[in-house]
Amino acid sequence: MNVSAIRAEHVYKVFGRRSQEAVKRLRAGKTREEVKPLGTAAVIDASFEVAKGETFVVMGLSGSGKSTLIRMLNGLLPPSSGRIEVDGADIAGVSAGELRQIRRKKISMVFQHFALLPHRTVLDNAAYPLEIQGVGAAERREKAAEALQLTGLAGWEDSLPSQLSGGMRQRVGLARALAADTDILLMDEAFSALDPLIRREMQDQLVELQATLGKTIVFITHDLNEAMYLGDRIAVMRAGRIVQIGTAEEILTHPADEYVTQFVADVDRSRVLTAGSLMRRPMVTIQAGAGPAVALRELRDGHASAGYVIDRRRVLQGSVYDDELLAAHRAGATTLEGLVHPDTTAVRVETPLSEMFAPAAEARLPLAVLDDGGRLVGVVPRVALLEAMAPSTSADSAVSAASPDDGESVLAGAAGTPGAGEATTTEGTSSAGGPIAVGRSGASEGGER
């Protein structure tokens, strides 16, 4: 059985002399304000798991309890009630010596205000965790230099923190955490003190490092755009409680309550929504072994003047158009040879909305959406891109036919038993409720592209 890197079960943290009484009342349904005479309830009934290698972002405004929560994950604060496990070990139940070993060997923390030692060089700051672990000078300097290389600070090893910019000092903090070579990184508002451009650079660098290193990261932020860019999953906190946990798309398209709805109203949707969440059913798919006559019949039945050609494995081969098919049929052609346009514009399921506008503007057909095997699983018409950018658009409209399962079911016939001269036809639905028919110009009779 796989053990989660971090597991929290019904965790409470109340500051005050009567914390246990406050916890009992909170469990009985009392609010944060109602137990205030007994103590300050910072975290209320928090439960979640963080998988190994996952970036888990805890997002909330000031006072939501997010920083208190992260400090309980490494034992800096004991929970008033509940259980927190790191690699299966209950943090609250271990001895002081065991807790120190967990902090040294398993968990590193990156703070908002860098927490660097001003009298030490960049290299010595990065090597500090290894020093307290008892690692020899030569080895720790070597590992620290490697971490500085990863974070773009090669050449600055002998500088002091005062000689660095804010962004560079934050990189030293990140390098220090990487040099410790722990499996878990706790990052508390790590980029919040940085200027916007430097902050984005650090976000990009963290994403790149995570793709290479595969650490388990718990990242605290008050910035929803940052949370949605970095997180595999996000926990939204309000007044000490976790109100929703989900992927960026789940939170954006299916907010749990009005608070989350208002929170996501101004988020940059183009960085969150992907082709997989916007795709719709392809109108017509034609087997590569079909001839012009069969292809024309399927286009006619689908009220379309163009269609997508796939092989038996549903791998996209290209697109065909009715005028060329008709000319070939009249000339006596019996195959699609020379008629399939292989340059059909396609995107991957994970392609973000922000990267789809340019190809969509030049494409003659809705963007074909492919999985990792090059199989056609859906299409994204231009109107879907515009709908997705409108905050007032309902989740159902913005992600109609959004499930990859829809694409799979649409194409299930193409992967099955049709013969070489058969085709598969599927109608999509336009915003007006009628069939989507895509013409060669790229505009559909239903008004979609």
PDB file of C-alpha atoms in Angstrom, residues 407-416:
ATOM      1  CA  GLY A 407     -14.273  12.030 -26.611  1.00  0.00           C
ATOM      2  CA  GLU A 408     -13.546   8.384 -25.949  1.00  0.00           C
ATOM      3  CA  SER A 409     -17.191   7.417 -26.360  1.00  0.00           C
ATOM      4  CA  VAL A 410     -17.482   9.441 -29.536  1.00  0.00           C
ATOM      5  CA  LEU A 411     -14.604   7.583 -31.095  1.00  0.00           C
ATOM      6  CA  ALA A 412     -15.239   4.160 -29.625  1.00  0.00           C
ATOM      7  CA  GLY A 413     -16.755   3.024 -32.893  1.00  0.00           C
ATOM      8  CA  ALA A 414     -13.708   4.102 -34.830  1.00  0.00           C
ATOM      9  CA  ALA A 415     -11.534   1.871 -32.677  1.00  0.00           C
ATOM     10  CA  GLY A 416     -13.817  -1.097 -33.120  1.00  0.00           C
TER      11      GLY A 416
END
